[in-house]
Short mmCIF file of C-alpha atoms and ligand atoms in Angstrom, two decimals:
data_model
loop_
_atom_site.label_atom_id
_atom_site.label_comp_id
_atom_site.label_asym_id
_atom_site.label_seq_id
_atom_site.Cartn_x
_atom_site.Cartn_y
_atom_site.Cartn_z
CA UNK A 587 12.46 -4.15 26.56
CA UNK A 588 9.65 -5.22 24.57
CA UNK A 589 9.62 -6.66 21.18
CA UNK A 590 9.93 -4.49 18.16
CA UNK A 591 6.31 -4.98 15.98
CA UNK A 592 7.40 -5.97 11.97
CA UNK A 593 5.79 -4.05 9.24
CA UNK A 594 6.24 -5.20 5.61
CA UNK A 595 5.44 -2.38 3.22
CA UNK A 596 5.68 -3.16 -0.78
CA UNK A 597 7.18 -0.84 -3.27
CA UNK A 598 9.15 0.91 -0.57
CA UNK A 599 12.05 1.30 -2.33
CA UNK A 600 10.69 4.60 -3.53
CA UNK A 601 8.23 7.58 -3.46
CA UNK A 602 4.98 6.92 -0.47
CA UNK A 603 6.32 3.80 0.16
CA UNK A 604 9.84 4.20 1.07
CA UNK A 605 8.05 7.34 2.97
CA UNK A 606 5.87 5.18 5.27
CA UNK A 607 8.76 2.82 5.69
CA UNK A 608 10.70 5.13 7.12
CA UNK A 609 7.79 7.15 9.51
CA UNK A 610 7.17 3.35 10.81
CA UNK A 611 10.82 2.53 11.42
CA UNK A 612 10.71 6.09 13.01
CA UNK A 613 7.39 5.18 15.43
CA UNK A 614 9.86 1.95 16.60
CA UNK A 615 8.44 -0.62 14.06
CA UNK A 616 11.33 -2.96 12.61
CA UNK A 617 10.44 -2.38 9.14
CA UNK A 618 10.99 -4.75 5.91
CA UNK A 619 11.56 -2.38 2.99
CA UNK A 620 9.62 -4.30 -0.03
CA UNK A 621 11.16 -3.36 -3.46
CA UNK A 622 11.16 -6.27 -7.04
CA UNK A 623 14.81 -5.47 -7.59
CA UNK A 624 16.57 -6.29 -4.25
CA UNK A 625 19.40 -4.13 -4.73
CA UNK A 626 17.27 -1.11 -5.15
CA UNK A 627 15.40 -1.99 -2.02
CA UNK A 628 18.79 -2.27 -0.32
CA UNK A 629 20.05 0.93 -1.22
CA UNK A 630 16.65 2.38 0.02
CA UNK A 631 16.91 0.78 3.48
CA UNK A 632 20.43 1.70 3.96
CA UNK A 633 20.07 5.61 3.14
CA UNK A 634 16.91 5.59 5.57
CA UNK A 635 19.12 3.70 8.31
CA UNK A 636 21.44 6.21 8.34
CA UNK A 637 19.48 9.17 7.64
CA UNK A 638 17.91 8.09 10.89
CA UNK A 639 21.24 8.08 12.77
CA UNK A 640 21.56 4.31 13.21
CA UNK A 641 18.25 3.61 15.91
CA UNK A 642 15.59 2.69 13.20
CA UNK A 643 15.39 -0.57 11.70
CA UNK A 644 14.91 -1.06 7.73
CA UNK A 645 16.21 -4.32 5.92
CA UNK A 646 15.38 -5.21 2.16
CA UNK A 647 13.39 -7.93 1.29
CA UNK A 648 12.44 -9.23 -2.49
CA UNK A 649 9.15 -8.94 -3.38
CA UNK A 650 7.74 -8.53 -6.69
CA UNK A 651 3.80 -8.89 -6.15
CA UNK A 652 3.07 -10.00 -9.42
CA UNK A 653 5.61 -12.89 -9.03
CA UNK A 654 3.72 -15.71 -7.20
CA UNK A 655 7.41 -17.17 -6.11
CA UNK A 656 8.76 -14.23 -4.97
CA UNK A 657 5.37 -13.59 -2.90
CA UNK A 658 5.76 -17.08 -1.55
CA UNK A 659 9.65 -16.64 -0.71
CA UNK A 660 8.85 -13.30 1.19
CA UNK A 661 6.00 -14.84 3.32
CA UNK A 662 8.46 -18.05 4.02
CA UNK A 663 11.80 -15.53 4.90
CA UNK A 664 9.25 -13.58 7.23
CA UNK A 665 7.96 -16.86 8.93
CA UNK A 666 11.47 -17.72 9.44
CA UNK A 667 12.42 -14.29 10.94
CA UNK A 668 10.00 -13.00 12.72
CA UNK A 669 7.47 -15.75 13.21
CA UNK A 670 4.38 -13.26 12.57
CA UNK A 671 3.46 -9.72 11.05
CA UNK A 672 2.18 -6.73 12.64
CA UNK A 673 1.38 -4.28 9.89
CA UNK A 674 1.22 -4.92 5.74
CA UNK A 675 0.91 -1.79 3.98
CA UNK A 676 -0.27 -2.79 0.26
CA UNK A 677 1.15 0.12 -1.69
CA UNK A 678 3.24 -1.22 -4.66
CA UNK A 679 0.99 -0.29 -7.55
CA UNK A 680 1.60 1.18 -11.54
CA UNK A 681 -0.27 3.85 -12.93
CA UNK A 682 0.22 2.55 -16.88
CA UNK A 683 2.25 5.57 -18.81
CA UNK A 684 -1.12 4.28 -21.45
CA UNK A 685 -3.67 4.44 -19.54
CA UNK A 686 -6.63 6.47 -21.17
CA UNK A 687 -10.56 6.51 -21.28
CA UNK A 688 -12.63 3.96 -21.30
CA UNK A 689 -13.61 4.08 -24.75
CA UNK A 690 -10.07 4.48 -25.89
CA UNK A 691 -7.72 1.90 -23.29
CA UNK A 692 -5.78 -1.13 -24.59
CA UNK A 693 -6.99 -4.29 -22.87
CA UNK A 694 -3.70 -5.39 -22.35
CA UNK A 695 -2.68 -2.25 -20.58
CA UNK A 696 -6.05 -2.72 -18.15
CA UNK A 697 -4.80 -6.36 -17.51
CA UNK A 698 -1.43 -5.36 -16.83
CA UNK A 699 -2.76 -2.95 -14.46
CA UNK A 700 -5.08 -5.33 -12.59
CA UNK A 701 -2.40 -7.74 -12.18
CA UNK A 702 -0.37 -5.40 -10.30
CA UNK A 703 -2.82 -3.51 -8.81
CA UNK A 704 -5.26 -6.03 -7.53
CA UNK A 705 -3.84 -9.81 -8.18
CA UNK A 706 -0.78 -8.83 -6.61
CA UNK A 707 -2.09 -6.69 -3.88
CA UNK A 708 -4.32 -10.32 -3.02
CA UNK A 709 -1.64 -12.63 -3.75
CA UNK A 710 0.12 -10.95 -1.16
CA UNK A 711 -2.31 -11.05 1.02
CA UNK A 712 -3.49 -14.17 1.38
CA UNK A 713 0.56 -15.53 1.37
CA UNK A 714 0.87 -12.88 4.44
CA UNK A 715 -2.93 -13.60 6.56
CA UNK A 716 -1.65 -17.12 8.22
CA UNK A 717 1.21 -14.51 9.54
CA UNK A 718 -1.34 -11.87 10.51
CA UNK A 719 -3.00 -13.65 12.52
CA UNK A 720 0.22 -15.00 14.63
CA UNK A 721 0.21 -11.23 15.55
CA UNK A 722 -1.45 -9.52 18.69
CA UNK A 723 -3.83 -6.59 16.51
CA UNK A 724 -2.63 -7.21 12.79
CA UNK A 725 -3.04 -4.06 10.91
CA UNK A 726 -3.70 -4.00 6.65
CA UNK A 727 -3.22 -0.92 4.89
CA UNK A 728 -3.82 -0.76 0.68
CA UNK A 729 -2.95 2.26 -0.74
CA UNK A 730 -6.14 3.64 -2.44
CA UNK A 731 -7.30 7.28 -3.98
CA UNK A 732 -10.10 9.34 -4.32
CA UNK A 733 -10.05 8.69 -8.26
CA UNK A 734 -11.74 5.00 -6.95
CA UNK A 735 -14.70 6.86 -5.56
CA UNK A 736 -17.59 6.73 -7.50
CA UNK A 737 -18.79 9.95 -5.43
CA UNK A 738 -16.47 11.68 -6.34
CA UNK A 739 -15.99 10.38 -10.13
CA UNK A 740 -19.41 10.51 -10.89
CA UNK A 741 -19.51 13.90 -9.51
CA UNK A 742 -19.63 16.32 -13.10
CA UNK A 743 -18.72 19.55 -10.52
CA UNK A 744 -15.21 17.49 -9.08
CA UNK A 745 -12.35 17.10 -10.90
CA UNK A 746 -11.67 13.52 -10.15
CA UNK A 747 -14.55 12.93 -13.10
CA UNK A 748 -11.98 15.20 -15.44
CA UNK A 749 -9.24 12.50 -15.39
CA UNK A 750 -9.00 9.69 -18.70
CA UNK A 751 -7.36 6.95 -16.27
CA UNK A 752 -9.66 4.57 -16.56
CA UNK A 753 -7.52 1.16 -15.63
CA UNK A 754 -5.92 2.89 -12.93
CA UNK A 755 -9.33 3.84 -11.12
CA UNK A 756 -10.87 0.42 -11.83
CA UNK A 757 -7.89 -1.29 -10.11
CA UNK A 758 -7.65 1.00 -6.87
CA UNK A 759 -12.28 0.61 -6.87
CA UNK A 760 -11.35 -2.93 -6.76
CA UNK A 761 -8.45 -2.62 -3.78
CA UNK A 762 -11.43 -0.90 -2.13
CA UNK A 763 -13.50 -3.74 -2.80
CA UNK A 764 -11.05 -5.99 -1.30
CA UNK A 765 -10.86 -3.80 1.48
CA UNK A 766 -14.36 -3.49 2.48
CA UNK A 767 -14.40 -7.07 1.88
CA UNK A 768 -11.56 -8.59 3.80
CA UNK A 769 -12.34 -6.11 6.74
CA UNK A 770 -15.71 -7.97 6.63
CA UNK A 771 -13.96 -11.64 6.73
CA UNK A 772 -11.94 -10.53 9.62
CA UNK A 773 -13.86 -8.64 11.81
CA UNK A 774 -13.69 -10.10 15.39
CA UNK A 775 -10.15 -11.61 14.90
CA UNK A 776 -8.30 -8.01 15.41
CA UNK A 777 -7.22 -7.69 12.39
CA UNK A 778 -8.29 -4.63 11.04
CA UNK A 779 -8.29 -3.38 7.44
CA UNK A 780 -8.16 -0.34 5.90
CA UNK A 781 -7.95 2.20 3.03
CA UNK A 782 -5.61 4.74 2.72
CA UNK A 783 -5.61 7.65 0.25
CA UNK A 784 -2.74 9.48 0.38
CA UNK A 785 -3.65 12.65 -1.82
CA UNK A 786 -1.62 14.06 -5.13
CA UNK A 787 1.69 13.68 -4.05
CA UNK A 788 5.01 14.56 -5.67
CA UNK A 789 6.40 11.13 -6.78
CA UNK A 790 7.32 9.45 -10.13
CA UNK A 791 3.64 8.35 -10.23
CA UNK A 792 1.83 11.40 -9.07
CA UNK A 793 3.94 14.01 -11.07
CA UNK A 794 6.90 15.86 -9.32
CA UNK A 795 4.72 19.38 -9.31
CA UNK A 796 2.13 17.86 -7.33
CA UNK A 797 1.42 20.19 -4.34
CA UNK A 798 1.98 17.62 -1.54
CA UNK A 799 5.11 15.77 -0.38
CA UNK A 800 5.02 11.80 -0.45
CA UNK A 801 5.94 12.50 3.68
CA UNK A 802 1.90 14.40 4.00
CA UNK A 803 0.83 11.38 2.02
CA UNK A 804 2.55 8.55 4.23
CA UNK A 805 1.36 10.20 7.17
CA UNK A 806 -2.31 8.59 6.25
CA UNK A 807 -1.05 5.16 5.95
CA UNK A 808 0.91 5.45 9.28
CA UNK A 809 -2.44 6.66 11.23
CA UNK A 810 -4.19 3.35 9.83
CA UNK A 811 -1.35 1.17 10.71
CA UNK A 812 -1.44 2.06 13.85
CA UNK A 813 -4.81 2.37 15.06
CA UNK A 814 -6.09 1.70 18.38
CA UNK A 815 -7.87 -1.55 19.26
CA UNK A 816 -11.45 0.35 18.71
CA UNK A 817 -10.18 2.10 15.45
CA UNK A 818 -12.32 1.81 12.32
CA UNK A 819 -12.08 -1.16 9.60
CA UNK A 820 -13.71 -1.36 6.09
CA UNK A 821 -13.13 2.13 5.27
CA UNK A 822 -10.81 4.50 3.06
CA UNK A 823 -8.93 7.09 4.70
CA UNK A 824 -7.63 10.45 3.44
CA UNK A 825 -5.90 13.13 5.72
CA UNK A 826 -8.94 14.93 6.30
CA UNK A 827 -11.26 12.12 7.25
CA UNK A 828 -13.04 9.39 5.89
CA UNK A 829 -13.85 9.17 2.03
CA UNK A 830 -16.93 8.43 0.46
CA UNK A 831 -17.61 5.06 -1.79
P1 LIG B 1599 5.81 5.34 -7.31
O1 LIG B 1599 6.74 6.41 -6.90
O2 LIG B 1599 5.60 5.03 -8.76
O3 LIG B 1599 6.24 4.00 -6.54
C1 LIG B 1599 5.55 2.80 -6.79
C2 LIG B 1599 6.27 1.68 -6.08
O4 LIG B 1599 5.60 0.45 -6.42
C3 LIG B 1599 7.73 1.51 -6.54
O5 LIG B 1599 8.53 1.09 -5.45
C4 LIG B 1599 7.62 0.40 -7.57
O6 LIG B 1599 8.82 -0.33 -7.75
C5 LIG B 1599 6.57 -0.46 -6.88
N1 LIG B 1599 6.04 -1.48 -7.77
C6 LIG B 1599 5.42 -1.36 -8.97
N2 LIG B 1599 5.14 -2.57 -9.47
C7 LIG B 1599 5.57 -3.48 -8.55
C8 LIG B 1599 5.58 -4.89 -8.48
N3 LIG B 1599 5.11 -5.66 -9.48
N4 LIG B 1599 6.08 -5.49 -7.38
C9 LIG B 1599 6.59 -4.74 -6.37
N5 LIG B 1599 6.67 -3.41 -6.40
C10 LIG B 1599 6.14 -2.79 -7.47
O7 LIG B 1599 4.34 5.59 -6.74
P2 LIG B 1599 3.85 6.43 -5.44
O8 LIG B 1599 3.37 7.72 -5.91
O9 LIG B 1599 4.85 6.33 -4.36
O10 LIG B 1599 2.56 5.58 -5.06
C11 LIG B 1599 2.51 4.69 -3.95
C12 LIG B 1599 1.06 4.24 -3.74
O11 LIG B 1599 0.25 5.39 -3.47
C13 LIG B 1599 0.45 3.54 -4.93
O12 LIG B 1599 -0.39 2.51 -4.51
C14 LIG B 1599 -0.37 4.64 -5.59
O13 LIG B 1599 -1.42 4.14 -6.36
C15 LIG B 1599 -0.85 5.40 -4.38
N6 LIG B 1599 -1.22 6.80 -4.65
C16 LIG B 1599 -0.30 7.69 -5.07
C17 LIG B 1599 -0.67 9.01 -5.32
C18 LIG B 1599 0.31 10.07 -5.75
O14 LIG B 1599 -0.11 11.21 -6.02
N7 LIG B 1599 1.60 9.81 -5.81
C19 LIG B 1599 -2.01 9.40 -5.14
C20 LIG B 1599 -2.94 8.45 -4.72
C21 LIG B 1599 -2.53 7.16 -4.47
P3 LIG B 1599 9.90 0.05 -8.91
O15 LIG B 1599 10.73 1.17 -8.39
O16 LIG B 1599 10.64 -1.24 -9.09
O17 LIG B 1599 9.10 0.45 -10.13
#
């Protein structure tokens, strides 16, 4: 029998994130269910385990991304573990209940916001990368929208240029930034990186009338984290294709 690949997916205790955890768990992946308050994370791994009937594989781990000790105790427990990791899905992120134009937004609320959003996402992972690279084809996912494109944005016609959120689309501009940028760093070792958008879905973040389910929007995350060898790396993904810049 061969060895179960381990995927580490933050904020999975609800919404996309518990979603992907449990289409990975369901494509065989032994999956660590990332959530800041363990119990919560706990409670989301068991109802998935037995949703599933007992063959997928879900545990809880602590992670809070914008605690630099919890980051560090996450990487250690996973070194311990399971020696290596085959997937990280970055998709813990806040959308700030104050978030507003750019004329109008709080500074602190744009800090808080890139602290989450972007220090944590990279505190992660750099703590994870010496574990990446222990794996065979180490796949990054970071959970990105089209409200970070500037083609679409700074498009007067598309109504990604209607919304007031400015600290949220500066954050997920910069994930793609540090997408584009890590894919660069690593091409050649395997390790590919990606993008993932997964469109409007119905979630505590994206509204519960949103048209699609947080399932349609995992599914995006899933296809990048488990490309083949010659997939692409560097870009951002939504279900219909690739998105622009
Ligand atoms: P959600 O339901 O609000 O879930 C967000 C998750 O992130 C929760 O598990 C939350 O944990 C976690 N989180 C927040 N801060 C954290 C921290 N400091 N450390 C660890 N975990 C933290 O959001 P969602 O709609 O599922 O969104 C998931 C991802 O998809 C995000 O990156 C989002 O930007 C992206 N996205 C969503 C939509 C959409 O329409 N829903 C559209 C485009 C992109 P708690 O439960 O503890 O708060």
């Amino acid at each position: 029998m061969t060895e179960k690949k381990i995927a580490l997916v933050t904020g999975a205790n609800k919404g996309i994130g518990k979603e992907i955890a449990r289409q990975l768990a369901e494509a065989g992946y032994r999956v660590l269910v990332g959530s800041r308050d363990l119990g919560r994370g706990q409670q989301a791994a068991a109802e998935l385990n037995e949703a599933a009937g007992g063959g997928p594989d879900l545990r809880a781990i602590q992670l809070d991304v914008t605690d630099p000790k919890s980051v560090q105790a996450a990487a250690d427990t996973i070194a311990n573990n399971h020696g290596r990791l085959d997937v990280l899905i970055n998709n813990a992120a806040i959308l700030p209940a104050e978030d507003s134009a750019v004329s109008e937004i709080d500074p602190d609320v744009l800090r808080t916001a890139f602290e989450t959003n972007v220090v944590g996402l990279v505190a992660v992972t750099q703590a994870l990368l010496p574990l990446l690279r222990k794996a065979e084809r180490a796949r990054v996912v970071n959970l990105s929208t089209s409200l970070a494109s500037f083609t679409l944005v700074g498009d007067p016609s598309s109504r990604m240029s209607t919304r007031r959120t400015f600290a949220y689309n500066a954050t997920k501009a910069a994930v793609n930034m540090a997408t584009v940028m890590l894919a660069n760093e690593l091409r050649g070792t395997g390790i590919v990186v990606n993008a993932a958008d997964p469109g409007n879905c119905a979630t505590d973040m994206g509204g519960w009338e949103a048209a699609r389910t947080p399932a349609q929007g995992a599914a995006v995350a899933v296809r990048l984290a488990t490309l083949d060898a010659d997939g692409p790396t560097g870009q951002v993904h939504a279900e219909e294709g690739q998105l622009p810049w």
